CSV table of C-alpha atoms in Angstrom, one decimal:
chain,number,residue,atom,x,y,z
A,1,UNK,CA,-6.3,-2.9,-22.7
A,2,UNK,CA,-2.9,-4.7,-23.0
A,3,UNK,CA,0.1,-2.5,-23.3
A,4,UNK,CA,1.0,-2.6,-27.4
A,5,UNK,CA,4.4,-4.8,-27.9
A,6,UNK,CA,5.8,-2.0,-29.6
A,7,UNK,CA,5.9,0.1,-26.3
A,8,UNK,CA,7.8,-2.6,-24.7
A,9,UNK,CA,10.1,-2.6,-27.9
A,10,UNK,CA,10.8,1.1,-27.5
A,11,UNK,CA,11.7,0.7,-23.8
A,12,UNK,CA,14.2,-1.9,-24.6
A,13,UNK,CA,15.5,0.3,-27.5
A,14,UNK,CA,16.0,3.4,-25.2
A,15,UNK,CA,17.8,1.4,-22.5
A,16,UNK,CA,19.7,-0.4,-25.0
A,17,UNK,CA,20.8,3.1,-26.2
A,18,UNK,CA,21.7,4.0,-22.7
A,19,UNK,CA,23.7,1.1,-22.1
A,20,UNK,CA,25.7,0.8,-25.4
A,21,UNK,CA,26.2,4.4,-26.2
A,22,UNK,CA,26.6,6.0,-22.7
A,23,UNK,CA,23.7,8.3,-23.1
A,24,UNK,CA,20.0,8.3,-22.4
A,25,UNK,CA,17.6,7.5,-25.2
A,26,UNK,CA,15.4,10.4,-24.0
A,27,UNK,CA,12.8,10.2,-26.9
A,28,UNK,CA,12.4,6.7,-26.7
A,29,UNK,CA,11.9,6.6,-22.8
A,30,UNK,CA,9.7,9.3,-23.4
A,31,UNK,CA,7.3,7.3,-25.5
A,32,UNK,CA,7.5,4.0,-23.5
A,33,UNK,CA,7.1,5.1,-19.9
A,34,UNK,CA,3.8,5.9,-20.0
A,35,UNK,CA,3.1,2.1,-20.4
A,36,UNK,CA,4.4,1.7,-16.6
A,37,UNK,CA,1.6,3.8,-15.6
A,38,UNK,CA,-0.9,2.5,-18.1
A,39,UNK,CA,-0.1,-1.4,-17.8
A,40,UNK,CA,-3.0,-3.5,-15.9
A,41,UNK,CA,-2.3,-3.9,-12.4
A,42,UNK,CA,-2.7,-7.6,-12.6
A,43,UNK,CA,-1.2,-8.2,-15.8
A,44,UNK,CA,1.8,-10.3,-14.5
A,45,UNK,CA,3.0,-11.4,-17.9
A,46,UNK,CA,3.6,-8.1,-19.1
A,47,UNK,CA,5.5,-6.7,-15.8
A,48,UNK,CA,7.6,-9.7,-15.8
A,49,UNK,CA,8.4,-8.9,-19.3
A,50,UNK,CA,9.3,-5.3,-18.6
A,51,UNK,CA,11.4,-6.5,-15.8
A,52,UNK,CA,13.5,-9.0,-18.1
A,53,UNK,CA,13.8,-6.1,-20.5
A,54,UNK,CA,15.2,-3.9,-17.9
A,55,UNK,CA,17.4,-6.4,-16.4
A,56,UNK,CA,19.0,-7.1,-20.0
A,57,UNK,CA,19.7,-3.2,-20.1
A,58,UNK,CA,21.5,-3.4,-16.6
A,59,UNK,CA,23.5,-6.2,-17.6
A,60,UNK,CA,24.5,-4.7,-21.2
A,61,UNK,CA,25.7,-1.5,-19.1
A,62,UNK,CA,27.5,-3.6,-16.6
A,63,UNK,CA,29.3,-5.7,-19.7
A,64,UNK,CA,30.4,-2.2,-20.9
A,65,UNK,CA,31.6,-0.8,-17.5
A,66,UNK,CA,28.8,1.5,-17.2
A,67,UNK,CA,25.8,2.4,-15.2
A,68,UNK,CA,22.5,2.5,-17.0
A,69,UNK,CA,20.9,5.2,-14.9
A,70,UNK,CA,17.6,5.1,-16.9
A,71,UNK,CA,17.3,1.3,-16.3
A,72,UNK,CA,17.8,1.7,-12.8
A,73,UNK,CA,15.0,4.3,-12.4
A,74,UNK,CA,12.6,2.4,-14.4
A,75,UNK,CA,13.2,-0.8,-12.5
A,76,UNK,CA,12.4,1.2,-9.4
A,77,UNK,CA,9.3,2.4,-10.9
A,78,UNK,CA,8.3,-1.3,-11.7
A,79,UNK,CA,9.1,-2.2,-8.1
A,80,UNK,CA,6.7,0.5,-7.1
A,81,UNK,CA,3.7,-0.7,-9.3
A,82,UNK,CA,4.3,-4.4,-8.5
A,83,UNK,CA,4.5,-3.9,-4.9
A,84,UNK,CA,1.4,-1.8,-4.7
A,85,UNK,CA,-0.8,-3.3,-7.1
A,86,UNK,CA,-1.6,0.3,-8.2
A,87,UNK,CA,-2.7,1.6,-4.9
A,88,UNK,CA,-0.8,4.5,-2.8
A,89,UNK,CA,1.0,1.9,-0.5
A,90,UNK,CA,3.5,-0.8,-1.4
A,91,UNK,CA,5.1,-3.5,0.6
A,92,UNK,CA,8.3,-3.2,2.4
A,93,UNK,CA,10.5,-5.6,0.2
A,94,UNK,CA,9.6,-3.5,-3.1
A,95,UNK,CA,10.1,-0.5,-1.3
A,96,UNK,CA,13.9,-1.3,-0.5
A,97,UNK,CA,14.4,-2.9,-4.0
A,98,UNK,CA,13.2,0.4,-5.4
A,99,UNK,CA,15.0,2.4,-3.0
A,100,UNK,CA,18.5,0.4,-3.8
A,101,UNK,CA,17.9,0.7,-7.7
A,102,UNK,CA,17.4,4.7,-7.2
A,103,UNK,CA,20.5,5.1,-5.0
A,104,UNK,CA,22.6,3.0,-7.9
A,105,UNK,CA,21.3,5.6,-10.3
A,106,UNK,CA,22.0,8.6,-8.1
A,107,UNK,CA,25.7,7.4,-7.4
A,108,UNK,CA,26.0,7.7,-11.0
A,109,UNK,CA,24.4,11.2,-11.6
A,110,UNK,CA,23.5,12.8,-8.4
A,111,UNK,CA,21.2,15.5,-10.1
A,112,UNK,CA,19.1,12.6,-12.1
A,113,UNK,CA,15.8,14.2,-11.5
A,114,UNK,CA,13.5,11.3,-12.1
A,115,UNK,CA,15.7,9.3,-9.8
A,116,UNK,CA,15.3,11.9,-7.1
A,117,UNK,CA,11.6,12.4,-7.6
A,118,UNK,CA,11.0,8.5,-7.3
A,119,UNK,CA,13.2,8.3,-4.3
A,120,UNK,CA,10.9,11.1,-2.8
A,121,UNK,CA,7.9,8.8,-3.5
A,122,UNK,CA,9.7,5.9,-2.0
A,123,UNK,CA,10.4,7.6,1.3
A,124,UNK,CA,6.8,9.1,1.4
A,125,UNK,CA,5.7,5.4,1.4
A,126,UNK,CA,8.2,4.2,3.8
A,127,UNK,CA,6.8,7.0,6.2
A,128,UNK,CA,10.5,8.9,6.0
A,129,UNK,CA,8.6,12.3,5.4
A,130,UNK,CA,11.9,14.7,6.0
A,131,UNK,CA,13.8,12.3,3.7
A,132,UNK,CA,11.1,12.2,1.0
A,133,UNK,CA,10.9,16.2,1.3
A,134,UNK,CA,14.8,16.6,0.8
A,135,UNK,CA,14.7,14.4,-2.4
A,136,UNK,CA,11.8,16.3,-3.9
A,137,UNK,CA,13.7,19.6,-3.0
A,138,UNK,CA,16.9,18.4,-4.6
A,139,UNK,CA,14.6,17.6,-8.0
A,140,UNK,CA,13.4,20.9,-7.6
A,141,UNK,CA,16.9,22.3,-7.5
A,142,UNK,CA,18.1,20.1,-10.2
A,143,UNK,CA,15.7,21.5,-12.5
A,144,UNK,CA,12.4,19.7,-12.2
A,145,UNK,CA,9.5,21.7,-13.0
A,146,UNK,CA,6.9,19.2,-14.4
A,147,UNK,CA,3.7,18.1,-13.0
A,148,UNK,CA,5.5,14.9,-11.9
A,149,UNK,CA,7.3,17.0,-9.1
A,150,UNK,CA,4.1,18.6,-8.0
A,151,UNK,CA,2.0,15.7,-7.7
A,152,UNK,CA,4.7,13.8,-5.7
A,153,UNK,CA,5.0,16.7,-3.4
A,154,UNK,CA,1.2,16.7,-3.1
A,155,UNK,CA,1.3,12.9,-2.0
A,156,UNK,CA,3.8,13.7,0.8
A,157,UNK,CA,1.7,16.5,2.1
A,158,UNK,CA,-1.4,14.4,2.2
A,159,UNK,CA,0.6,11.7,3.9
A,160,UNK,CA,1.4,14.7,6.5
A,161,UNK,CA,-2.2,15.9,6.6
A,162,UNK,CA,-1.1,19.0,5.2
A,163,UNK,CA,-4.3,19.5,3.2
A,164,UNK,CA,-3.9,23.2,2.3
A,165,UNK,CA,-0.2,22.3,1.1
A,166,UNK,CA,-1.6,19.5,-1.1
A,167,UNK,CA,-4.4,21.5,-2.6
A,168,UNK,CA,-1.7,24.2,-3.6
A,169,UNK,CA,0.8,21.6,-5.0
A,170,UNK,CA,-2.3,20.2,-7.1
A,171,UNK,CA,-3.4,23.1,-8.6
A,172,UNK,CA,-0.2,23.5,-10.3
A,173,UNK,CA,-1.1,20.2,-12.2
A,174,UNK,CA,-3.2,20.8,-15.2
A,175,UNK,CA,-6.1,18.0,-15.5
A,176,UNK,CA,-5.3,15.1,-18.0
A,177,UNK,CA,-7.6,15.3,-21.0
A,178,UNK,CA,-9.1,12.1,-22.5
A,179,UNK,CA,-6.1,9.7,-23.9
A,180,UNK,CA,-3.5,12.1,-22.2
A,181,UNK,CA,-1.4,10.0,-19.6
A,182,UNK,CA,2.0,11.4,-19.6
A,183,UNK,CA,3.2,11.9,-16.1
A,184,UNK,CA,5.4,14.8,-16.8
A,185,UNK,CA,2.5,16.9,-18.5
A,186,UNK,CA,-0.9,16.4,-16.3
A,187,UNK,CA,0.2,13.9,-13.6
A,188,UNK,CA,-1.2,11.0,-15.2
A,189,UNK,CA,-3.3,8.5,-13.0
A,190,UNK,CA,-1.0,9.4,-10.3
A,191,UNK,CA,-2.6,12.8,-9.9
A,192,UNK,CA,-5.9,11.4,-10.0
A,193,UNK,CA,-5.3,9.3,-7.2
A,194,UNK,CA,-3.7,11.9,-5.2
A,195,UNK,CA,-6.9,14.4,-5.7
A,196,UNK,CA,-9.1,11.3,-4.7
A,197,UNK,CA,-6.8,10.8,-1.7
A,198,UNK,CA,-6.9,14.3,-0.7
A,199,UNK,CA,-10.5,14.9,-0.8
A,200,UNK,CA,-11.1,11.5,0.9
A,201,UNK,CA,-8.4,12.4,3.6
A,202,UNK,CA,-10.4,15.8,4.4
A,203,UNK,CA,-13.6,13.6,4.7
A,204,UNK,CA,-15.2,15.7,1.7
A,205,UNK,CA,-17.2,12.9,0.0
A,206,UNK,CA,-18.5,15.5,-2.8
A,207,UNK,CA,-14.9,16.6,-3.7
A,208,UNK,CA,-14.1,12.7,-3.6
A,209,UNK,CA,-17.2,11.9,-6.0
A,210,UNK,CA,-16.0,15.0,-8.3
A,211,UNK,CA,-12.5,13.7,-8.4
A,212,UNK,CA,-13.6,9.9,-9.4
A,213,UNK,CA,-16.0,11.4,-12.0
A,214,UNK,CA,-13.0,13.8,-13.4
A,215,UNK,CA,-10.7,10.5,-13.3
A,216,UNK,CA,-13.3,8.4,-15.6
A,217,UNK,CA,-13.8,11.5,-17.9
A,218,UNK,CA,-10.0,11.7,-18.1
A,219,UNK,CA,-9.3,7.9,-18.7
A,220,UNK,CA,-12.5,6.6,-20.2
A,221,UNK,CA,-10.9,3.3,-21.2
A,222,UNK,CA,-9.2,2.5,-17.9
A,223,UNK,CA,-10.8,-0.5,-16.1
A,224,UNK,CA,-8.7,0.5,-13.1
A,225,UNK,CA,-10.3,3.7,-12.7
A,226,UNK,CA,-13.8,2.3,-13.1
A,227,UNK,CA,-13.1,-0.5,-10.8
A,228,UNK,CA,-11.9,1.9,-7.9
A,229,UNK,CA,-14.8,4.2,-8.4
A,230,UNK,CA,-17.2,1.1,-8.1
A,231,UNK,CA,-15.5,0.1,-4.8
A,232,UNK,CA,-15.9,3.7,-3.4
A,233,UNK,CA,-19.4,3.9,-4.4
A,234,UNK,CA,-20.2,0.5,-2.8
A,235,UNK,CA,-17.8,0.9,0.6
A,236,UNK,CA,-17.9,4.5,1.2
A,237,UNK,CA,-20.9,6.0,-0.6
A,238,UNK,CA,-23.0,2.9,0.0
A,239,UNK,CA,-24.8,3.6,-3.2
A,240,UNK,CA,-25.4,-0.2,-4.6
A,241,UNK,CA,-27.0,0.6,-7.9
A,242,UNK,CA,-24.4,2.9,-8.8
A,243,UNK,CA,-21.6,0.6,-8.0
A,244,UNK,CA,-23.0,-2.1,-9.8
A,245,UNK,CA,-23.3,0.1,-13.0
A,246,UNK,CA,-19.8,1.1,-12.5
A,247,UNK,CA,-18.2,-2.2,-11.8
A,248,UNK,CA,-20.2,-3.8,-14.9
A,249,UNK,CA,-18.3,-0.8,-17.1
A,250,UNK,CA,-15.1,-1.8,-15.4
A,251,UNK,CA,-15.5,-5.5,-16.1
A,252,UNK,CA,-16.7,-4.8,-19.9
A,253,UNK,CA,-13.2,-3.0,-20.2
A,254,UNK,CA,-11.2,-5.3,-18.4
A,255,UNK,CA,-12.2,-7.7,-15.5
A,256,UNK,CA,-10.3,-9.1,-12.9
A,257,UNK,CA,-10.9,-10.8,-9.5
A,258,UNK,CA,-10.7,-7.7,-7.4
A,259,UNK,CA,-13.7,-6.0,-9.8
A,260,UNK,CA,-15.7,-9.7,-9.6
A,261,UNK,CA,-15.1,-9.5,-5.7
A,262,UNK,CA,-17.0,-6.1,-5.7
A,263,UNK,CA,-19.7,-7.2,-8.0
A,264,UNK,CA,-20.4,-10.0,-5.6
A,265,UNK,CA,-20.5,-7.8,-2.6
A,266,UNK,CA,-22.8,-5.5,-4.2
A,267,UNK,CA,-25.2,-8.2,-5.2
A,268,UNK,CA,-25.3,-9.1,-1.9
A,269,UNK,CA,-25.7,-5.8,-0.3
A,270,UNK,CA,-28.6,-5.5,-2.7
A,271,UNK,CA,-30.4,-8.7,-1.6
A,272,UNK,CA,-30.0,-7.3,2.1
A,273,UNK,CA,-31.7,-4.3,1.1
A,274,UNK,CA,-34.4,-6.1,-0.5
A,275,UNK,CA,-34.9,-7.9,2.6
A,276,UNK,CA,-35.8,-4.7,4.3
A,277,UNK,CA,-37.4,-2.6,1.6
A,278,UNK,CA,-39.0,-5.0,-0.8
A,279,UNK,CA,-39.0,-8.5,0.7
A,280,UNK,CA,-41.0,-10.1,-2.3
A,281,UNK,CA,-38.2,-9.3,-4.5
A,282,UNK,CA,-35.5,-10.6,-2.0
A,283,UNK,CA,-35.3,-14.3,-3.1
A,284,UNK,CA,-34.7,-13.2,-6.7
A,285,UNK,CA,-32.0,-10.8,-5.5
A,286,UNK,CA,-30.5,-13.6,-3.3
A,287,UNK,CA,-30.3,-16.1,-6.4
A,288,UNK,CA,-28.6,-13.5,-8.5
A,289,UNK,CA,-26.0,-13.0,-6.0
A,290,UNK,CA,-25.3,-16.9,-5.4
A,291,UNK,CA,-24.9,-17.3,-8.9
A,292,UNK,CA,-21.9,-14.9,-8.9
A,293,UNK,CA,-20.6,-16.5,-5.6
A,294,UNK,CA,-21.0,-17.4,-2.3
A,295,UNK,CA,-21.5,-15.2,0.9
A,296,UNK,CA,-18.0,-16.7,2.3
A,297,UNK,CA,-16.3,-15.0,-0.3
A,298,UNK,CA,-17.5,-11.4,0.7
A,299,UNK,CA,-17.7,-11.9,4.3
A,300,UNK,CA,-14.1,-11.3,5.0
A,301,UNK,CA,-13.8,-8.5,2.3
A,302,UNK,CA,-16.4,-6.7,3.7
A,303,UNK,CA,-14.5,-5.9,6.9
A,304,UNK,CA,-12.4,-2.8,5.6
A,305,UNK,CA,-15.4,-0.3,5.4
A,306,UNK,CA,-18.2,-1.8,7.5
A,307,UNK,CA,-17.9,0.5,10.4
A,308,UNK,CA,-19.6,3.6,8.9
A,309,UNK,CA,-21.4,1.8,5.8
A,310,UNK,CA,-25.0,1.1,6.4
A,311,UNK,CA,-25.3,-1.2,3.4
A,312,UNK,CA,-22.5,-3.5,4.3
A,313,UNK,CA,-23.4,-3.7,8.0
A,314,UNK,CA,-26.9,-4.5,6.8
A,315,UNK,CA,-25.4,-7.3,4.6
A,316,UNK,CA,-23.5,-8.6,7.2
A,317,UNK,CA,-26.2,-8.7,9.7
A,318,UNK,CA,-28.3,-10.5,7.1
A,319,UNK,CA,-25.7,-13.2,6.6
A,320,UNK,CA,-25.6,-13.7,10.5
A,321,UNK,CA,-29.2,-14.1,10.8
A,322,UNK,CA,-29.1,-16.8,8.1
A,323,UNK,CA,-26.3,-18.6,10.0
A,324,UNK,CA,-23.3,-17.6,9.2
A,325,UNK,CA,-20.6,-17.0,11.7
A,326,UNK,CA,-19.1,-13.3,12.1
A,327,UNK,CA,-15.6,-15.2,12.0
A,328,UNK,CA,-16.4,-17.2,8.7
A,329,UNK,CA,-13.3,-17.3,7.2
A,330,UNK,CA,-12.4,-16.1,3.4
A,331,UNK,CA,-9.8,-17.0,1.1
A,332,UNK,CA,-6.3,-17.4,3.0
A,333,UNK,CA,-8.4,-18.1,6.4
A,334,UNK,CA,-9.0,-14.1,6.8
A,335,UNK,CA,-11.9,-13.2,8.7
A,336,UNK,CA,-13.7,-9.9,8.5
A,337,UNK,CA,-12.0,-8.7,11.5
A,338,UNK,CA,-8.5,-9.6,10.2
A,339,UNK,CA,-9.4,-7.6,6.9
A,340,UNK,CA,-10.7,-4.9,9.1
A,341,UNK,CA,-7.1,-4.9,11.2
A,342,UNK,CA,-5.3,-4.8,7.8
A,343,UNK,CA,-6.9,-2.2,5.7
A,344,UNK,CA,-9.9,-0.7,7.7
A,345,UNK,CA,-10.4,1.9,10.4
A,346,UNK,CA,-10.8,1.8,14.1
A,347,UNK,CA,-14.7,2.2,13.7
A,348,UNK,CA,-14.7,-1.0,11.3
A,349,UNK,CA,-12.9,-3.1,14.4
A,350,UNK,CA,-15.4,-1.7,17.0
A,351,UNK,CA,-18.3,-2.5,14.9
A,352,UNK,CA,-17.2,-6.2,14.1
A,353,UNK,CA,-16.1,-6.4,17.9
A,354,UNK,CA,-19.6,-5.6,18.9
A,355,UNK,CA,-20.8,-8.6,16.8
A,356,UNK,CA,-18.9,-10.9,18.7
A,357,UNK,CA,-15.7,-11.3,16.3
A,358,UNK,CA,-13.0,-13.2,17.7
A,359,UNK,CA,-9.5,-11.5,18.4
A,360,UNK,CA,-7.7,-14.8,18.6
A,361,UNK,CA,-8.7,-16.6,15.3
A,362,UNK,CA,-5.6,-17.0,12.8
A,363,UNK,CA,-5.6,-17.4,9.2
A,364,UNK,CA,-3.7,-19.6,7.0
A,365,UNK,CA,-0.4,-17.9,7.8
A,366,UNK,CA,-1.1,-18.3,11.6
A,367,UNK,CA,-1.7,-14.3,11.9
A,368,UNK,CA,-4.3,-12.7,14.0
A,369,UNK,CA,-6.1,-9.6,13.7
A,370,UNK,CA,-3.4,-7.8,15.8
A,371,UNK,CA,-0.5,-9.1,14.2
A,372,UNK,CA,-2.0,-7.9,10.8
A,373,UNK,CA,-2.6,-4.5,12.1
A,374,UNK,CA,0.9,-4.3,13.3
A,375,UNK,CA,2.1,-5.6,10.3
A,376,UNK,CA,0.4,-2.8,8.2
A,377,UNK,CA,1.5,-0.3,10.7
A,378,UNK,CA,-2.0,0.8,11.8
A,379,UNK,CA,-1.6,2.2,15.4
A,380,UNK,CA,-5.4,3.3,15.6
A,381,UNK,CA,-6.4,-0.5,14.8
A,382,UNK,CA,-3.9,-1.7,17.3
A,383,UNK,CA,-5.4,0.4,20.1
A,384,UNK,CA,-9.0,-0.6,19.0
A,385,UNK,CA,-8.1,-4.3,19.2
A,386,UNK,CA,-6.2,-3.9,22.5
A,387,UNK,CA,-9.1,-2.2,24.2
A,388,UNK,CA,-11.1,-5.4,23.8
A,389,UNK,CA,-8.9,-6.8,26.7
A,390,UNK,CA,-9.2,-10.5,25.4
A,391,UNK,CA,-5.8,-10.7,23.9
A,392,UNK,CA,-3.0,-12.6,25.5
A,393,UNK,CA,0.4,-11.2,26.4
A,394,UNK,CA,2.3,-13.7,24.1
A,395,UNK,CA,-0.1,-12.4,20.9
A,396,UNK,CA,0.8,-8.9,21.5
A,397,UNK,CA,4.4,-9.7,22.0
A,398,UNK,CA,4.4,-11.8,19.0
A,399,UNK,CA,2.8,-8.5,17.1
A,400,UNK,CA,5.1,-6.2,18.5
A,401,UNK,CA,7.9,-8.3,17.2
A,402,UNK,CA,6.3,-8.2,13.7
A,403,UNK,CA,6.1,-4.4,13.7
A,404,UNK,CA,9.5,-3.9,14.9
A,405,UNK,CA,10.8,-6.2,11.9
A,406,UNK,CA,9.0,-4.1,9.7
A,407,UNK,CA,10.2,-1.0,11.3
A,408,UNK,CA,6.6,0.3,11.9
A,409,UNK,CA,7.4,2.7,14.7
A,410,UNK,CA,3.8,4.1,15.4
A,411,UNK,CA,2.3,0.6,15.8
A,412,UNK,CA,5.1,-0.8,17.9
A,413,UNK,CA,4.8,2.1,20.2
A,414,UNK,CA,1.2,1.4,21.0
A,415,UNK,CA,1.9,-2.2,21.5
A,416,UNK,CA,4.4,-1.2,23.9
A,417,UNK,CA,2.4,1.1,26.1
A,418,UNK,CA,-0.2,-1.7,25.9
A,419,UNK,CA,2.1,-3.9,28.1
A,420,UNK,CA,3.2,-6.2,25.0
A,421,UNK,CA,6.2,-8.6,26.0
A,422,UNK,CA,9.0,-6.6,24.6
A,423,UNK,CA,11.5,-9.7,24.9
A,424,UNK,CA,9.4,-11.7,22.8
A,425,UNK,CA,11.6,-13.5,20.2
A,426,UNK,CA,11.3,-15.5,17.1
A,427,UNK,CA,12.4,-19.1,16.7
A,428,UNK,CA,16.0,-17.8,16.0
A,429,UNK,CA,16.0,-15.7,19.0
A,430,UNK,CA,15.8,-12.5,17.2
A,431,UNK,CA,14.0,-9.8,19.5
A,432,UNK,CA,12.4,-6.3,18.6
A,433,UNK,CA,15.2,-4.7,19.9
A,434,UNK,CA,17.6,-6.3,17.4
A,435,UNK,CA,15.2,-5.1,14.7
A,436,UNK,CA,15.3,-1.5,15.7
A,437,UNK,CA,19.2,-2.0,15.5
A,438,UNK,CA,19.2,-3.2,12.2
A,439,UNK,CA,16.8,-0.5,11.0
A,440,UNK,CA,18.9,2.1,13.0
A,441,UNK,CA,15.6,3.3,14.6
A,442,UNK,CA,16.8,4.9,17.6
A,443,UNK,CA,13.4,6.0,18.7
A,444,UNK,CA,11.9,2.6,18.7
A,445,UNK,CA,15.0,1.1,20.6
A,446,UNK,CA,14.8,3.9,23.3
A,447,UNK,CA,11.3,3.0,23.9
A,448,UNK,CA,11.9,-0.8,24.0
A,449,UNK,CA,14.8,-0.4,26.5
A,450,UNK,CA,12.7,2.1,28.5
A,451,UNK,CA,9.8,-0.6,28.6
A,452,UNK,CA,12.3,-3.4,29.9
A,453,UNK,CA,13.8,-5.1,26.7
A,454,UNK,CA,17.0,-7.1,27.4
A,455,UNK,CA,19.8,-5.3,25.7
A,456,UNK,CA,22.2,-8.4,25.9
A,457,UNK,CA,19.9,-11.0,24.6
A,458,UNK,CA,21.5,-13.1,21.8
A,459,UNK,CA,20.4,-14.1,18.5
A,460,UNK,CA,21.2,-16.9,16.0
A,461,UNK,CA,24.2,-19.4,15.6
A,462,UNK,CA,26.7,-16.2,15.9
A,463,UNK,CA,25.1,-15.2,19.4
A,464,UNK,CA,24.7,-11.6,18.2
A,465,UNK,CA,23.3,-8.8,20.3
A,466,UNK,CA,21.8,-5.6,19.1
A,467,UNK,CA,24.6,-3.7,19.8
A,468,UNK,CA,26.6,-6.1,17.7
A,469,UNK,CA,24.2,-5.7,15.0
A,470,UNK,CA,24.2,-1.9,15.0
A,471,UNK,CA,27.9,-1.7,15.3
A,472,UNK,CA,28.0,-4.2,12.3
A,473,UNK,CA,26.0,-2.0,10.2
A,474,UNK,CA,27.4,1.4,11.1
A,475,UNK,CA,24.4,2.4,12.6
A,476,UNK,CA,25.6,5.0,15.3
A,477,UNK,CA,22.3,6.5,16.5
A,478,UNK,CA,21.0,3.4,17.6
A,479,UNK,CA,24.1,2.1,19.0
A,480,UNK,CA,24.7,5.1,21.1
A,481,UNK,CA,21.2,4.3,22.5
A,482,UNK,CA,22.3,1.0,23.4
A,483,UNK,CA,25.5,1.9,25.1
A,484,UNK,CA,23.4,4.4,27.1
A,485,UNK,CA,21.6,1.5,28.7
A,486,UNK,CA,24.9,-0.4,29.2
A,487,UNK,CA,24.6,-2.7,26.3
A,488,UNK,CA,27.2,-5.2,25.3
């Protein structure tokens, strides 16, 4: 359901109070904050309205020569929501913007608990785990004891594959009751997502299904929860009928394009199932699927979880027998292999490669599967694609450049070890080593230099070298590595 406008008004009132009177409107913020967790993921109009209110509050504070810490913290939370579309990972740009907002808030109040916890969340998603732990520890020392702190500790522990620690953290978070969404009390939807991620990461299917059922019980009117459960039932459990039932419930609450795509995929999966188990019923199942959408729409989307999913494998093989190519592009030109590279696992990639998927196909943004795997920092997927042995050196160099430009050390290391061109440069002459210098990533810089990267390459009109960039940004660690390799 759309967030009531009164919640937006409450947030505006709370932030205006902070700006004009120099103190937080705690009661109003506490009442309004759940809307940032409850807002529909794809309701861009509501999110833009919230953003406008936050910006107005910050401008009012600047006019009064104060810092509205509440506005900066909530803006950071908004960036996390907008950048992640309600998943557990956010894009680099929104993460950097969120980090910037939080640092402004912490300059004003170094013990601001909300800012410290959200900074821990940002660093967790950036893969900066030690910094995330430090921020959360500071929040605990500053007095944070509520569910929010324990949930974010659990999310960090899950990323570190510390299953025992994550379980211990989540045991300190009481389950949400129907209609209860307050992050401080029960962890809200973030706690639900953490429990699901924990059991999924552990490979505990029974635990994952139980966590999803608990999420539906706690949030019976959440289309997002129903939609996620439907995707899990189809993509992971392979339970087609249950997936169709659950996505139907989700769309009855509030439909969106992702839910519709899940429904179309489930209908085609049921058609493929009928081909094997009840051929007489297959034509009717195919007609129902075609009314909902085309095979091309779901072909690419199926790549994410096809490796261990018999229902989706059966569907794709049925498409191939009907004349479609495994490289049939979906929206934006992505093939199933590209989708698998960006969001799947090595098993998905290996299965698609076995069906003849092309590693050289490119989408509407001129990216191939390897570039997408590097862009999303999926080293296992990068390795699976390199193992095919058909990639050109230039393509691997391009992928390395993308990984370095996003500070994705793990993917970059696999590419370096795979023989990618460490001196590949973009149209401005910007190299992977320069990216490492800008991020102060001494580990990546050393790996590139050891593999033969040119320390003295120059970029742009100013003809800057990597060392110049490091020194200009005050990045002493990477500058030291460059000097060790006699960079100028």
